[in-house]
Every structure is written in C-alpha cells, then in structure tokens.
Tab-separated table of C-alpha atoms in Angstrom:
chain	number	residue	atom	x	y	z
F	8	MET	CA	136.378	52.040	56.102
F	9	ASN	CA	137.964	55.325	54.924
F	10	ASN	CA	138.603	56.797	58.375
F	11	PHE	CA	142.202	57.630	57.478
F	12	HIS	CA	143.543	59.194	54.299
F	13	ASN	CA	147.193	60.093	54.894
F	14	ILE	CA	149.093	57.549	57.015
F	15	LEU	CA	152.630	57.841	58.354
F	16	PHE	CA	154.525	54.651	59.227
F	17	VAL	CA	157.592	55.295	61.390
F	18	THR	CA	160.621	53.070	61.734
F	19	LEU	CA	163.980	53.605	63.405
F	20	GLY	CA	166.850	52.978	60.991
F	21	THR	CA	166.922	49.376	59.786
F	22	ASP	CA	164.993	48.155	62.825
F	23	HIS	CA	162.023	47.123	60.684
F	24	LYS	CA	159.575	44.560	61.996
F	25	ALA	CA	157.361	42.842	59.448
F	26	GLU	CA	154.342	43.076	61.754
F	27	GLY	CA	154.211	46.859	61.808
F	28	LEU	CA	154.664	47.125	58.053
F	29	LYS	CA	151.938	44.558	57.424
F	30	GLN	CA	149.507	46.399	59.664
F	31	ALA	CA	150.362	49.751	58.048
F	32	ILE	CA	149.883	48.359	54.541
F	33	SER	CA	146.666	46.625	55.559
F	34	VAL	CA	145.217	49.786	57.114
F	35	ALA	CA	146.226	51.842	54.072
F	36	ARG	CA	144.540	49.356	51.735
F	37	ASN	CA	141.343	49.205	53.772
F	38	ASN	CA	141.149	53.001	53.867
F	39	ASN	CA	142.354	53.589	50.296
F	40	ALA	CA	144.893	55.914	51.920
F	41	LYS	CA	148.293	57.318	51.041
F	42	LEU	CA	151.167	55.776	53.007
F	43	LYS	CA	154.466	57.483	53.780
F	44	ILE	CA	157.290	55.525	55.411
F	45	LEU	CA	159.481	57.727	57.598
F	46	ILE	CA	162.872	56.229	58.447
F	47	LEU	CA	164.668	57.890	61.358
F	48	VAL	CA	168.451	57.497	61.425
F	49	PRO	CA	171.227	58.926	63.624
F	50	GLU	CA	172.867	62.152	62.461
F	51	MET	CA	176.012	61.549	60.426
F	52	PRO	CA	179.162	63.641	61.066
F	53	ASP	CA	179.628	66.502	58.583
F	54	ALA	CA	182.930	65.015	57.476
F	55	MET	CA	181.187	61.900	56.060
F	56	PRO	CA	178.641	63.208	53.482
F	57	ASP	CA	179.404	60.510	50.887
F	58	TYR	CA	178.907	57.731	53.413
F	59	ARG	CA	175.578	59.232	54.440
F	60	LYS	CA	174.304	59.061	50.849
F	61	GLN	CA	175.434	55.454	50.431
F	62	LEU	CA	173.880	54.433	53.739
F	63	ASP	CA	170.579	56.151	52.914
F	64	ASP	CA	170.434	54.347	49.560
F	65	LEU	CA	171.033	50.997	51.263
F	66	ILE	CA	168.360	51.679	53.894
F	67	LEU	CA	165.825	52.726	51.256
F	68	THR	CA	166.512	49.604	49.168
F	69	HIS	CA	166.186	47.425	52.268
F	70	THR	CA	162.927	49.112	53.266
F	71	ARG	CA	161.379	48.788	49.803
F	72	ASN	CA	162.230	45.062	49.786
F	73	LEU	CA	160.570	44.654	53.192
F	74	VAL	CA	157.477	46.470	51.953
F	75	GLU	CA	157.216	44.077	49.006
F	76	THR	CA	157.619	41.066	51.306
F	77	ALA	CA	155.051	42.394	53.786
F	78	SER	CA	152.575	43.164	51.005
F	79	ALA	CA	152.914	39.677	49.544
F	80	ALA	CA	152.302	38.109	52.972
F	81	LEU	CA	148.910	39.781	53.390
F	82	HIS	CA	145.648	38.076	52.506
F	83	GLY	CA	143.082	39.649	50.227
F	84	PRO	CA	143.437	41.695	47.042
F	85	HIS	CA	146.828	43.310	46.542
F	86	THR	CA	145.564	46.684	45.399
F	87	PRO	CA	148.266	49.174	44.397
F	88	LEU	CA	149.234	51.656	47.093
F	89	ASN	CA	150.556	55.188	46.929
F	90	ILE	CA	153.716	54.707	49.038
F	91	THR	CA	156.438	57.335	49.485
F	92	TYR	CA	159.620	57.259	51.555
F	93	ASP	CA	161.549	59.778	53.612
F	94	ILE	CA	164.758	59.538	55.674
F	95	GLU	CA	165.546	61.964	58.476
F	96	GLY	CA	168.682	62.166	60.580
F	97	GLY	CA	169.113	63.725	63.987
F	98	SER	CA	168.186	63.380	67.643
F	99	THR	CA	164.878	63.978	69.528
F	100	ALA	CA	162.988	61.293	67.623
F	101	ALA	CA	159.576	62.014	69.171
F	102	ILE	CA	159.694	65.701	68.254
F	103	ARG	CA	160.802	64.947	64.690
F	104	ILE	CA	158.014	62.397	64.229
F	105	ILE	CA	155.361	64.790	65.510
F	106	GLN	CA	156.691	67.687	63.446
F	107	HIS	CA	156.709	65.466	60.364
F	108	ALA	CA	153.108	64.437	61.076
F	109	ILE	CA	152.001	68.054	61.487
F	110	LYS	CA	153.801	69.301	58.375
F	111	GLY	CA	152.512	66.408	56.268
F	112	LYS	CA	148.963	66.705	57.657
F	113	HIS	CA	148.974	62.999	58.502
F	114	ASP	CA	145.845	61.669	60.175
F	115	LEU	CA	147.396	58.475	61.595
F	116	ILE	CA	150.843	57.409	62.805
F	117	ILE	CA	151.651	53.688	62.836
F	118	LYS	CA	154.752	52.382	64.592
F	119	ASP	CA	155.986	49.081	65.969
F	120	ALA	CA	155.523	49.154	69.726
F	121	ASP	CA	158.686	49.538	71.757
F	122	VAL	CA	157.647	47.413	74.726
F	123	ARG	CA	159.027	47.204	78.221
F	124	ASP	CA	160.415	44.055	79.808
F	125	GLY	CA	157.628	41.548	80.322
F	126	ASN	CA	155.824	42.649	77.119
F	127	ALA	CA	153.421	45.001	78.909
F	128	GLY	CA	153.325	48.746	78.389
F	129	PHE	CA	155.451	50.995	76.199
F	130	LYS	CA	158.829	52.736	76.443
F	131	ALA	CA	159.634	56.451	76.415
F	132	LEU	CA	159.384	57.240	72.676
F	133	ASP	CA	155.970	55.590	72.344
F	134	MET	CA	154.692	57.332	75.478
F	135	ALA	CA	155.872	60.699	74.140
F	136	LEU	CA	153.874	60.127	70.950
F	137	LEU	CA	150.799	59.139	72.960
F	138	ARG	CA	151.061	62.269	75.073
F	139	LYS	CA	151.977	64.883	72.482
F	140	CYS	CA	151.052	63.818	68.959
F	141	PRO	CA	147.890	65.542	67.681
F	142	CYS	CA	146.788	62.719	65.377
F	143	PRO	CA	145.861	59.126	66.316
F	144	VAL	CA	148.780	56.818	67.134
F	145	TRP	CA	148.705	53.086	66.402
F	146	LEU	CA	151.385	51.123	68.304
F	147	CYS	CA	151.640	47.621	66.809
F	148	ARG	CA	152.328	44.372	68.573
F	149	PRO	CA	152.423	41.050	66.695
F	150	ILE	CA	148.953	39.717	65.875
F	151	PRO	CA	148.934	35.903	65.649
F	152	ASP	CA	145.976	35.535	63.275
F	153	SER	CA	145.131	37.040	59.908
F	154	ARG	CA	143.251	40.331	59.779
F	155	GLU	CA	140.019	38.414	59.122
F	156	ASN	CA	140.291	36.953	62.642
F	157	MET	CA	141.623	40.067	64.397
F	158	SER	CA	139.733	41.040	67.559
F	159	VAL	CA	138.987	44.754	68.125
F	160	ALA	CA	137.914	46.446	71.375
F	161	VAL	CA	136.970	49.995	72.384
F	162	ALA	CA	137.279	51.310	75.946
F	163	ILE	CA	134.869	54.134	76.795
F	164	ASP	CA	133.606	56.117	79.778
F	165	PRO	CA	129.913	56.948	79.221
F	166	GLU	CA	129.682	59.215	82.269
F	167	SER	CA	132.343	61.804	81.519
F	168	PRO	CA	130.924	65.323	81.941
F	169	ASN	CA	133.458	66.637	79.425
F	170	ALA	CA	131.834	67.436	76.056
F	171	SER	CA	135.052	66.693	74.135
F	172	ALA	CA	135.338	63.328	75.890
F	173	HIS	CA	131.755	62.475	74.920
F	174	ALA	CA	132.403	63.380	71.284
F	175	LEU	CA	135.609	61.340	71.368
F	176	SER	CA	133.725	58.280	72.680
F	177	ILE	CA	131.255	58.503	69.799
F	178	ARG	CA	134.137	58.812	67.341
F	179	MET	CA	135.926	55.797	68.854
F	180	LEU	CA	132.803	53.641	68.732
F	181	LYS	CA	132.246	54.453	65.064
F	182	LEU	CA	135.905	53.805	64.250
F	183	GLY	CA	135.803	50.543	66.194
F	184	ARG	CA	132.724	49.461	64.267
F	185	ALA	CA	134.406	50.238	60.949
F	186	MET	CA	137.577	48.370	61.966
F	187	ALA	CA	135.678	45.344	63.246
F	188	ASP	CA	133.807	45.145	59.945
F	189	THR	CA	137.146	44.602	58.175
F	190	CYS	CA	138.204	41.970	60.736
F	191	ASN	CA	136.126	39.291	62.499
F	192	GLY	CA	132.991	41.460	62.571
F	193	THR	CA	132.574	41.590	66.356
F	194	LEU	CA	133.299	44.770	68.280
F	195	ASN	CA	134.143	44.406	71.973
F	196	ILE	CA	132.989	47.420	73.991
F	197	ILE	CA	134.563	47.854	77.425
F	198	SER	CA	133.302	50.131	80.167
F	199	CYS	CA	134.059	50.062	83.890
F	200	TRP	CA	132.005	51.048	86.914
F	201	ASP	CA	132.317	50.811	90.675
F	202	LEU	CA	130.640	52.023	93.863
F	203	PRO	CA	132.777	54.738	95.441
F	204	TYR	CA	133.538	54.305	99.144
F	205	GLU	CA	132.133	50.767	99.222
F	206	ALA	CA	134.888	49.627	101.586
F	207	ALA	CA	134.161	52.544	103.903
F	208	LEU	CA	130.448	51.766	103.844
F	209	ARG	CA	131.221	48.214	104.901
F	210	ASP	CA	134.060	48.712	107.370
F	211	SER	CA	134.172	52.268	108.693
F	212	ALA	CA	133.019	52.828	112.269
F	213	PHE	CA	131.481	56.113	111.127
F	214	LEU	CA	129.961	55.183	107.742
F	215	SER	CA	129.176	51.484	108.140
F	216	ARG	CA	125.772	50.560	106.643
F	217	PRO	CA	123.692	47.358	106.630
F	218	GLU	CA	124.595	44.803	103.958
F	219	ASN	CA	121.208	44.954	102.241
F	220	GLU	CA	121.496	48.741	101.927
F	221	ILE	CA	124.979	48.436	100.414
F	222	GLU	CA	123.758	45.824	97.920
F	223	HIS	CA	120.903	48.141	96.958
F	224	HIS	CA	123.411	50.956	96.259
F	225	ILE	CA	125.583	48.574	94.218
F	226	ARG	CA	122.657	47.504	92.031
F	227	ALA	CA	121.530	51.107	91.589
F	228	ARG	CA	125.053	52.197	90.645
F	229	ALA	CA	125.376	49.376	88.094
F	230	ALA	CA	122.010	50.237	86.541
F	231	GLU	CA	122.897	53.939	86.384
F	232	HIS	CA	126.150	53.230	84.571
F	233	ARG	CA	124.534	50.685	82.252
F	234	GLU	CA	121.846	53.226	81.285
F	235	ALA	CA	124.490	55.843	80.467
F	236	LEU	CA	126.440	53.282	78.457
F	237	GLN	CA	123.388	52.216	76.479
F	238	GLY	CA	122.572	55.839	75.721
F	239	LEU	CA	126.069	56.336	74.319
F	240	LEU	CA	125.811	53.170	72.215
F	241	ASP	CA	122.441	54.269	70.848
F	242	GLU	CA	123.830	57.678	69.967
F	243	ALA	CA	126.747	56.074	68.118
F	244	GLY	CA	124.419	53.717	66.251
F	245	GLN	CA	125.844	50.576	67.894
F	246	THR	CA	123.131	47.939	67.569
F	247	ASP	CA	124.557	44.579	66.506
F	248	ARG	CA	127.666	42.385	66.214
F	249	GLN	CA	128.988	43.641	69.510
F	250	VAL	CA	129.905	42.251	72.909
F	251	VAL	CA	129.485	44.705	75.775
F	252	HIS	CA	131.806	44.117	78.743
F	253	HIS	CA	130.212	46.017	81.646
F	254	LEU	CA	133.034	45.556	84.139
F	255	ARG	CA	132.926	46.240	87.830
F	256	GLY	CA	136.297	47.521	88.998
F	257	ILE	CA	138.883	50.186	88.388
F	258	PRO	CA	139.879	50.577	84.708
F	259	GLU	CA	143.627	50.225	85.393
F	260	ASP	CA	143.087	46.614	86.481
F	261	ALA	CA	139.887	45.549	84.737
F	262	ILE	CA	140.715	46.604	81.154
F	263	PRO	CA	144.201	45.019	80.811
F	264	SER	CA	142.879	41.849	82.466
F	265	LEU	CA	140.018	41.566	79.969
F	266	ILE	CA	142.406	42.229	77.077
F	267	ARG	CA	144.554	39.278	78.155
F	268	ASN	CA	141.698	36.901	78.991
F	269	HIS	CA	139.702	37.527	75.805
F	270	GLY	CA	142.623	37.636	73.373
F	271	ILE	CA	141.968	41.193	72.175
F	272	ASP	CA	144.402	42.158	69.400
F	273	VAL	CA	143.780	45.927	69.140
F	274	LEU	CA	142.390	48.284	71.782
F	275	ILE	CA	141.010	51.666	70.735
F	276	MET	CA	141.313	54.111	73.582
F	277	GLY	CA	140.915	57.854	74.007
F	278	THR	CA	142.658	60.321	76.234
F	279	VAL	CA	141.258	63.676	77.298
F	280	ALA	CA	143.289	66.730	78.305
F	281	ARG	CA	142.866	67.802	81.910
F	282	GLY	CA	142.229	71.359	82.973
F	283	GLY	CA	142.738	72.804	79.502
F	284	ILE	CA	146.516	72.594	79.782
F	285	VAL	CA	147.998	72.517	76.288
F	286	GLY	CA	149.780	69.228	75.626
F	287	PHE	CA	148.746	67.653	78.944
F	288	ILE	CA	146.834	64.773	77.459
F	289	MET	CA	147.126	61.711	79.690
F	290	GLY	CA	145.967	61.424	83.273
F	291	ASN	CA	146.991	58.751	85.752
F	292	THR	CA	144.173	56.380	84.796
F	293	ALA	CA	145.033	56.388	81.084
F	294	GLU	CA	148.768	56.034	81.739
F	295	ASN	CA	148.221	53.101	84.091
F	296	ILE	CA	145.987	51.312	81.579
F	297	VAL	CA	148.494	51.845	78.768
F	298	GLN	CA	151.417	50.596	80.824
F	299	ASN	CA	149.627	47.325	81.551
F	300	LEU	CA	148.494	46.557	77.998
F	301	THR	CA	149.780	43.535	76.089
F	302	CYS	CA	147.950	44.225	72.808
F	303	SER	CA	148.279	46.762	70.015
F	304	LEU	CA	146.956	50.212	70.905
F	305	LEU	CA	145.182	52.786	68.752
F	306	ALA	CA	145.015	55.988	70.807
F	307	LEU	CA	142.851	58.957	69.799
F	308	LYS	CA	142.774	62.492	71.145
F	309	PRO	CA	139.947	65.031	71.274
F	310	ASP	CA	139.483	67.298	68.282
F	311	ASN	CA	140.446	70.327	70.379
F	312	PHE	CA	143.824	68.923	71.451
F	313	VAL	CA	146.784	71.198	70.690
F	314	SER	CA	150.224	69.596	70.608
F	315	PRO	CA	152.989	71.282	72.612
F	316	VAL	CA	155.379	70.449	69.754
F	317	LYS	CA	155.862	73.360	67.383
F	318	ILE	CA	157.086	73.347	63.806
F	319	GLY	CA	160.506	74.987	63.707
C-alpha cells in the first residue's frame, strides 16, 4: 500500500478505545510506516510538577499496554513497528494536534471519532481537524469484521471544474483501490447526479414541460454524468473489482443512505477549498454529508490547501 509513511494517532488522556489503536496499527503495518501516539492531557498547575511526572508515567505505561493488546488482537503477521510516544498538556486541542502534525511532517492523523448523539456525524474537535488540518484525517468508528472483510468506499464528483478537485478525485480513487486491496478487495465508488429544476419543469406555470420531454432530459443528464464518471475512472486506472453506485439525488441524502444500506465501513471523501480562502475547506454539501455519516471517515484535502493554523 505505502500511501502513508509517518502516521500520528491522537488520543485524549486515558480515553483510549481499542478500535482506534487497532486501525492505526493496522494502517501502519500495511504501509510500513512510522507511528507516533500523541496523548493530549489537561494542563497541570505549576505547583504540582511532581504529580505531573507521575501521572505522565502512568498514562504512558497504560498506553503501551493497550498498544500491545491491540497489536495481539489483529490478524495477520505481527511485523515490528516503529512506535514513539508523546504527551502534551494544555488547552485548544485541535490547534495542538494540527501544530504537532505540521512540525512532525505527518501525512495522516488517526483518531477515534467523537460522535454526536445518535451515532451520526462528529463533534467539534473532529470537525475542526477536518476543516483545518493539512494532512488526511481518519476518524475511526468500530468496525465489526476483521480487516479482511472491511468494506471501503470513495465518494467523488466527476464534473467539478476545479483542477485541484479533479486531481484530488484521482488521488482518492487510487488510495481507495490500494486500501480495498488490503481488505475485501472490492472498492465501492459513489457518485451522485440529478436534473436541476426538475420540479419546476414539472410543476411551474411558467416552465412546465411535457412529461416525455422531461424524461428525455433526465436520461440525457444521467448519460452525461455517467460519461464523465467513466472518464475519471479510466484516468485513475479503475478497471476491476469495483462496484459503481451511480446515484440519482443530492449527495447529502444519497451518500449517507448508501453507507448505511450497504454496510460500508470506511468512506474516503475529499473536500475542496472555496474561493481560494485560506483554511476555508468545507462547503455546505461536504459538512452535511459528514454530519450524517455512521461509518469511519478518511478525509483528504487538495495538495494546495494551506492550514490557517500556524506553528508558534
């Protein structure tokens, strides 16, 4: 696979979940990558320096034990990993994570998802990472099966006029293919289309058109989108072991629904900055999709994205 070389796994204090650690270790093994575990803890009062040292030692021991347990629970060869640990205290967790990622030149952040009530979407810290972190962010939810049975999907828009969005779609398809090859082998490719103003064409007193004309426009629109999608797949070298979901509907509804109905475990999704505004990475469509997801999310940004977070 070897898409990632320097992975950062983030956990908050002792709030370790075995699922996130297992996924981080598994990804590191499959990519032959370095893995750093960053433990974020609250700032300790200056008057308690000895207690801080004792607490850090306990947290590190606890974390190392969890890593050993998570490693032993994974299937496949238990190849040795280059794992390092770091503890940071203070507030503004999202900024500290992003700064750590930038300083350490990490090419992937993995973190247990902090989900909202109802198990859909993500809370504030996760959303801040999705919006502002320059490297890919993997937010983990529990995956019921082993990695060999894990189901991977990629959501793409083949008609974006943005050159960086097109390049990002190619990158996501290739990453999805590589990930699927280490899992169940099948890559699910999701793309949505619709006919703008269809309701107006049917119901408006001013725009209303005959039913056969509307159906002709619907078929033409579907064929146009399918042709663009196939061109993107050909460019990315996607030829086999794939299921293409050519969905009619708005992405905010269609993608989360397919994720639930088809038991997708990990969705790879890209976000493209609007209007060239530095750090403004997620539009309404992407945010609405993310907040309705019930699976793990691997979010990628364009190569030209510049984080608004600066290294102090």
